[in-house]
Amino acid sequence: MTNFLSSEEKKYSKEFEQKGYLIEDIVDKNSLKEIRGIFMKSVKKNLKVRFKKEDPNYIFNNIHKYLDKNNLNDFRLKVINDVNQNKFLREFYYKISNPYLNILAGNEIAMQMRINLSIQFPGDDSSLLPLHSDVWSGDSPYEIVSWLPLVDCYKTKAMYILPPNKYEKLNSIIKKNKSASEIFTKIKKDLKWIEIDYGKILLFNQCLPHGNVVNVEKETRWSLNCRFKSILTPYSDKKIGEFFEPITLRKLTQLGMKFKLPKFDD
């Protein structure tokens, strides 16, 4: 296959193929600051308490000291609904992901219509995502997940992913084991545990099995996720106009979609 990609594009593409993910510095620091500020504002609006420190790092990492875990999901949903009313949030999120999306997915992009939020308290098993692949439940294999930590994430405060070179092994395991917990036990030693600090972004192949475990660290995890895909690639259960929205459709594509051949007489 002919390949006219630049050496930098080839480097990132090869790394993504081999590892199943990229972790890169966020270049657009202003957009990152705006995103964190939008969430910080919502936290204070929906959780009217006096914090020991006003520093975002402290508040996000220690939110479990101010919120009962029984109210966590209601709080999370309030924040999700709140922040997604901000008309600039998705644009900021696209800007921090864009340099790598252009390389991996192309420059005509469809974006998920809502930003998702995960909050995982220390010792809480109510916010777990067991081992899964998004394509197993109706996502398109042409999607990529942009995963943004609002705090430093490490060890059990982060997530795991199965490397591409271990995927074939998974097929034989699935045939003999039915539950996600059984499969997880069989491949646990093969999983890659992600460590990523605030200020970086993770883009991963959601075809690969991934998930999290109980957070046994002393801090709360806050992470955002959003899916992107090239507009003209096939869709699955999550359709354009329902789940995805075109955000960088080029003019020639627009014109091509509208074009109609003239009707010639026989």
CSV table of C-alpha atoms in Angstrom, one decimal:
chain,number,residue,atom,x,y,z
A,1,MET,CA,0.0,0.0,0.0
A,2,THR,CA,1.3,3.4,-0.9
A,3,ASN,CA,1.9,5.6,2.1
A,4,PHE,CA,2.7,9.3,1.8
A,5,LEU,CA,2.4,10.1,5.6
A,6,SER,CA,5.1,12.2,7.1
A,7,SER,CA,7.7,10.5,9.4
A,8,GLU,CA,5.9,12.0,12.4
A,9,GLU,CA,2.6,10.6,11.3
A,10,LYS,CA,4.1,7.2,10.7
A,11,LYS,CA,5.7,7.2,14.1
A,12,TYR,CA,2.5,8.0,16.0
A,13,SER,CA,0.5,5.5,13.8
A,14,LYS,CA,3.0,2.7,14.4
A,15,GLU,CA,3.0,3.3,18.2
A,16,PHE,CA,-0.8,3.3,18.3
A,17,GLU,CA,-1.0,0.1,16.3
A,18,GLN,CA,1.6,-1.7,18.5
A,19,LYS,CA,0.4,-0.4,21.9
A,20,GLY,CA,-3.3,0.2,21.2
A,21,TYR,CA,-3.0,3.7,22.7
A,22,LEU,CA,-1.1,7.0,22.8
A,23,ILE,CA,-0.4,9.1,25.8
A,24,GLU,CA,0.7,12.6,24.8
A,25,ASP,CA,1.2,16.1,26.3
A,26,ILE,CA,-1.8,18.4,25.7
A,27,VAL,CA,-0.5,21.3,23.6
A,28,ASP,CA,-3.5,23.6,24.0
A,29,LYS,CA,-3.1,24.3,27.7
A,30,ASN,CA,-5.7,27.1,27.6
A,31,SER,CA,-8.5,24.7,26.4
A,32,LEU,CA,-7.4,22.2,29.1
A,33,LYS,CA,-7.7,24.9,31.8
A,34,GLU,CA,-11.1,25.9,30.5
A,35,ILE,CA,-12.4,22.3,30.7
A,36,ARG,CA,-11.2,21.9,34.3
A,37,GLY,CA,-12.7,25.3,35.2
A,38,ILE,CA,-16.1,24.2,33.8
A,39,PHE,CA,-16.1,21.1,35.9
A,40,MET,CA,-14.8,23.0,39.0
A,41,LYS,CA,-17.7,25.5,38.6
A,42,SER,CA,-20.2,22.6,38.4
A,43,VAL,CA,-18.8,20.9,41.5
A,44,LYS,CA,-19.2,24.0,43.6
A,45,LYS,CA,-22.7,24.5,42.2
A,46,ASN,CA,-23.9,21.0,43.0
A,47,LEU,CA,-22.0,20.4,46.2
A,48,LYS,CA,-22.4,23.4,48.4
A,49,VAL,CA,-19.7,22.8,51.0
A,50,ARG,CA,-16.7,24.6,52.3
A,51,PHE,CA,-13.5,22.9,51.1
A,52,LYS,CA,-10.3,22.9,53.1
A,53,LYS,CA,-8.5,24.2,50.1
A,54,GLU,CA,-9.7,25.9,46.9
A,55,ASP,CA,-7.1,24.2,44.8
A,56,PRO,CA,-8.7,22.1,42.0
A,57,ASN,CA,-6.1,19.3,42.6
A,58,TYR,CA,-7.2,19.1,46.2
A,59,ILE,CA,-10.9,19.3,45.6
A,60,PHE,CA,-11.0,16.6,42.8
A,61,ASN,CA,-8.6,14.2,44.6
A,62,ASN,CA,-10.5,14.6,47.9
A,63,ILE,CA,-14.1,14.9,46.9
A,64,HIS,CA,-14.9,11.6,48.7
A,65,LYS,CA,-14.3,13.5,52.0
A,66,TYR,CA,-17.2,15.8,51.2
A,67,LEU,CA,-19.7,13.6,49.4
A,68,ASP,CA,-21.4,10.4,50.6
A,69,LYS,CA,-20.8,7.5,48.2
A,70,ASN,CA,-24.5,6.8,48.2
A,71,ASN,CA,-25.0,10.1,46.5
A,72,LEU,CA,-22.1,9.8,44.1
A,73,ASN,CA,-24.0,8.7,41.0
A,74,ASP,CA,-26.7,11.4,41.4
A,75,PHE,CA,-24.0,14.0,41.8
A,76,ARG,CA,-22.1,12.6,38.8
A,77,LEU,CA,-25.2,12.8,36.6
A,78,LYS,CA,-25.9,16.4,37.8
A,79,VAL,CA,-22.4,17.4,36.8
A,80,ILE,CA,-22.6,15.6,33.4
A,81,ASN,CA,-25.9,17.4,32.6
A,82,ASP,CA,-24.6,20.7,33.9
A,83,VAL,CA,-21.3,20.8,32.0
A,84,ASN,CA,-22.8,19.6,28.7
A,85,GLN,CA,-25.0,22.7,28.7
A,86,ASN,CA,-21.8,24.7,28.2
A,87,LYS,CA,-21.6,25.4,24.5
A,88,PHE,CA,-17.8,25.6,24.4
A,89,LEU,CA,-17.0,22.3,26.3
A,90,ARG,CA,-17.0,20.1,23.3
A,91,GLU,CA,-14.9,22.6,21.2
A,92,PHE,CA,-12.3,22.7,24.0
A,93,TYR,CA,-12.3,18.9,24.2
A,94,TYR,CA,-11.8,18.6,20.4
A,95,LYS,CA,-8.9,21.1,20.5
A,96,ILE,CA,-7.0,19.1,23.1
A,97,SER,CA,-7.5,15.9,21.1
A,98,ASN,CA,-7.2,17.4,17.6
A,99,PRO,CA,-3.4,17.0,16.8
A,100,TYR,CA,-3.6,13.3,17.3
A,101,LEU,CA,-7.1,12.8,15.8
A,102,ASN,CA,-5.8,14.2,12.6
A,103,ILE,CA,-3.1,11.6,12.4
A,104,LEU,CA,-5.1,8.6,13.6
A,105,ALA,CA,-8.6,9.3,12.3
A,106,GLY,CA,-8.4,12.0,9.7
A,107,ASN,CA,-9.5,15.6,9.4
A,108,GLU,CA,-13.2,15.1,8.8
A,109,ILE,CA,-14.4,14.2,12.2
A,110,ALA,CA,-17.7,13.2,13.9
A,111,MET,CA,-17.7,13.8,17.7
A,112,GLN,CA,-19.8,12.3,20.4
A,113,MET,CA,-22.6,14.7,21.3
A,114,ARG,CA,-22.0,14.6,25.1
A,115,ILE,CA,-18.8,14.4,27.2
A,116,ASN,CA,-18.8,11.5,29.7
A,117,LEU,CA,-17.5,11.7,33.3
A,118,SER,CA,-16.2,8.9,35.6
A,119,ILE,CA,-15.7,9.5,39.3
A,120,GLN,CA,-14.2,6.7,41.3
A,121,PHE,CA,-13.9,7.0,45.1
A,122,PRO,CA,-11.3,5.0,47.0
A,123,GLY,CA,-12.6,1.6,48.0
A,124,ASP,CA,-15.9,2.1,46.0
A,125,ASP,CA,-17.0,-0.8,43.9
A,126,SER,CA,-20.1,0.9,42.5
A,127,SER,CA,-18.3,2.7,39.7
A,128,LEU,CA,-16.6,-0.3,38.0
A,129,LEU,CA,-16.4,-1.0,34.4
A,130,PRO,CA,-15.6,-4.7,34.1
A,131,LEU,CA,-13.4,-6.0,31.3
A,132,HIS,CA,-15.1,-5.1,28.0
A,133,SER,CA,-14.6,-4.0,24.5
A,134,ASP,CA,-17.0,-1.2,23.2
A,135,VAL,CA,-17.5,-3.0,19.9
A,136,TRP,CA,-18.9,-6.0,21.8
A,137,SER,CA,-21.9,-3.8,22.7
A,138,GLY,CA,-22.6,-2.0,19.4
A,139,ASP,CA,-19.9,0.5,18.9
A,140,SER,CA,-18.2,0.9,15.5
A,141,PRO,CA,-14.6,-0.4,15.2
A,142,TYR,CA,-13.8,2.9,13.5
A,143,GLU,CA,-14.2,4.9,16.7
A,144,ILE,CA,-11.4,6.2,18.9
A,145,VAL,CA,-11.7,7.2,22.6
A,146,SER,CA,-10.1,10.4,23.9
A,147,TRP,CA,-9.7,9.9,27.7
A,148,LEU,CA,-8.8,13.0,29.8
A,149,PRO,CA,-7.8,12.8,33.5
A,150,LEU,CA,-8.6,15.8,35.6
A,151,VAL,CA,-6.2,14.4,38.2
A,152,ASP,CA,-3.0,12.3,38.1
A,153,CYS,CA,-4.1,8.7,37.5
A,154,TYR,CA,-1.9,5.7,38.5
A,155,LYS,CA,-2.1,2.1,39.7
A,156,THR,CA,-5.8,1.2,40.6
A,157,LYS,CA,-6.7,4.9,40.2
A,158,ALA,CA,-6.4,4.5,36.5
A,159,MET,CA,-7.6,2.0,33.9
A,160,TYR,CA,-6.1,-1.0,32.1
A,161,ILE,CA,-6.1,-2.2,28.5
A,162,LEU,CA,-5.2,-5.4,26.7
A,163,PRO,CA,-2.3,-4.9,24.3
A,164,PRO,CA,-3.0,-5.8,20.6
A,165,ASN,CA,-0.4,-8.6,20.6
A,166,LYS,CA,-2.4,-10.4,23.3
A,167,TYR,CA,-5.8,-10.1,21.6
A,168,GLU,CA,-5.6,-13.5,19.7
A,169,LYS,CA,-5.0,-15.2,23.1
A,170,LEU,CA,-8.2,-13.7,24.3
A,171,ASN,CA,-10.3,-15.5,21.6
A,172,SER,CA,-9.4,-18.9,23.0
A,173,ILE,CA,-10.0,-17.8,26.6
A,174,ILE,CA,-13.5,-16.4,25.8
A,175,LYS,CA,-14.5,-19.8,24.3
A,176,LYS,CA,-13.8,-21.5,27.7
A,177,ASN,CA,-14.9,-18.8,30.1
A,178,LYS,CA,-18.3,-17.0,30.1
A,179,SER,CA,-18.1,-14.2,32.7
A,180,ALA,CA,-16.0,-11.0,32.5
A,181,SER,CA,-14.5,-11.8,35.9
A,182,GLU,CA,-13.3,-15.2,34.7
A,183,ILE,CA,-11.8,-13.8,31.6
A,184,PHE,CA,-10.1,-11.0,33.6
A,185,THR,CA,-8.5,-13.5,35.9
A,186,LYS,CA,-7.1,-15.5,32.9
A,187,ILE,CA,-5.6,-12.4,31.2
A,188,LYS,CA,-4.7,-10.3,34.2
A,189,LYS,CA,-1.0,-10.7,33.8
A,190,ASP,CA,-1.2,-9.6,30.2
A,191,LEU,CA,-3.0,-6.3,30.9
A,192,LYS,CA,-1.3,-2.9,30.6
A,193,TRP,CA,-2.0,-0.6,33.5
A,194,ILE,CA,-2.2,3.0,32.3
A,195,GLU,CA,-0.4,5.8,34.3
A,196,ILE,CA,-1.2,9.3,33.1
A,197,ASP,CA,-0.9,12.7,34.8
A,198,TYR,CA,-3.1,15.7,34.5
A,199,GLY,CA,-1.9,17.7,31.5
A,200,LYS,CA,-1.7,14.6,29.3
A,201,ILE,CA,-4.3,12.9,27.1
A,202,LEU,CA,-4.9,9.2,26.4
A,203,LEU,CA,-6.3,8.1,23.0
A,204,PHE,CA,-7.0,4.4,22.8
A,205,ASN,CA,-8.4,1.7,20.5
A,206,GLN,CA,-11.8,0.8,22.1
A,207,CYS,CA,-11.8,-2.4,20.1
A,208,LEU,CA,-9.3,-3.7,22.7
A,209,PRO,CA,-10.7,-5.0,26.0
A,210,HIS,CA,-10.3,-2.5,28.8
A,211,GLY,CA,-11.8,-1.6,32.2
A,212,ASN,CA,-10.9,-0.7,35.8
A,213,VAL,CA,-10.8,-2.3,39.2
A,214,VAL,CA,-11.6,-1.0,42.7
A,215,ASN,CA,-9.6,2.1,43.4
A,216,VAL,CA,-7.4,1.2,46.5
A,217,GLU,CA,-5.4,4.5,46.3
A,218,LYS,CA,-6.2,7.3,48.8
A,219,GLU,CA,-7.5,9.7,46.1
A,220,THR,CA,-10.6,10.0,43.9
A,221,ARG,CA,-10.2,9.5,40.2
A,222,TRP,CA,-11.9,12.0,37.8
A,223,SER,CA,-11.7,11.2,34.1
A,224,LEU,CA,-13.5,12.3,31.0
A,225,ASN,CA,-14.1,10.4,27.8
A,226,CYS,CA,-15.4,11.2,24.4
A,227,ARG,CA,-15.5,9.2,21.1
A,228,PHE,CA,-14.5,10.5,17.7
A,229,LYS,CA,-14.5,8.9,14.3
A,230,SER,CA,-14.0,9.8,10.7
A,231,ILE,CA,-17.3,11.0,9.3
A,232,LEU,CA,-17.4,8.8,6.3
A,233,THR,CA,-16.5,5.5,8.0
A,234,PRO,CA,-19.2,2.9,8.8
A,235,TYR,CA,-21.5,3.4,11.8
A,236,SER,CA,-22.9,0.8,14.1
A,237,ASP,CA,-25.6,1.2,16.7
A,238,LYS,CA,-24.4,4.7,17.5
A,239,LYS,CA,-25.6,6.8,14.6
A,240,ILE,CA,-24.7,10.2,13.2
A,241,GLY,CA,-27.3,12.7,14.3
A,242,GLU,CA,-28.2,10.6,17.3
A,243,PHE,CA,-24.9,9.9,19.1
A,244,PHE,CA,-22.3,11.6,16.8
A,245,GLU,CA,-22.3,15.0,15.2
A,246,PRO,CA,-20.0,16.1,12.3
A,247,ILE,CA,-17.7,18.9,13.5
A,248,THR,CA,-15.1,19.3,10.7
A,249,LEU,CA,-17.0,18.4,7.5
A,250,ARG,CA,-15.0,19.9,4.6
A,251,LYS,CA,-16.7,21.9,1.8
A,252,LEU,CA,-16.0,19.5,-1.0
A,253,THR,CA,-17.6,16.6,1.0
A,254,GLN,CA,-20.6,18.8,1.7
A,255,LEU,CA,-20.9,19.6,-2.0
A,256,GLY,CA,-20.4,16.0,-3.1
A,257,MET,CA,-23.2,14.9,-0.7
A,258,LYS,CA,-25.6,17.4,-2.3
A,259,PHE,CA,-24.6,16.8,-5.9
A,260,LYS,CA,-27.2,15.4,-8.3
A,261,LEU,CA,-26.6,14.4,-11.9
A,262,PRO,CA,-28.7,16.3,-14.4
A,263,LYS,CA,-31.5,14.3,-16.1
A,264,PHE,CA,-30.6,13.7,-19.7
A,265,ASP,CA,-33.3,12.9,-22.3
A,266,ASP,CA,-33.0,9.4,-23.8
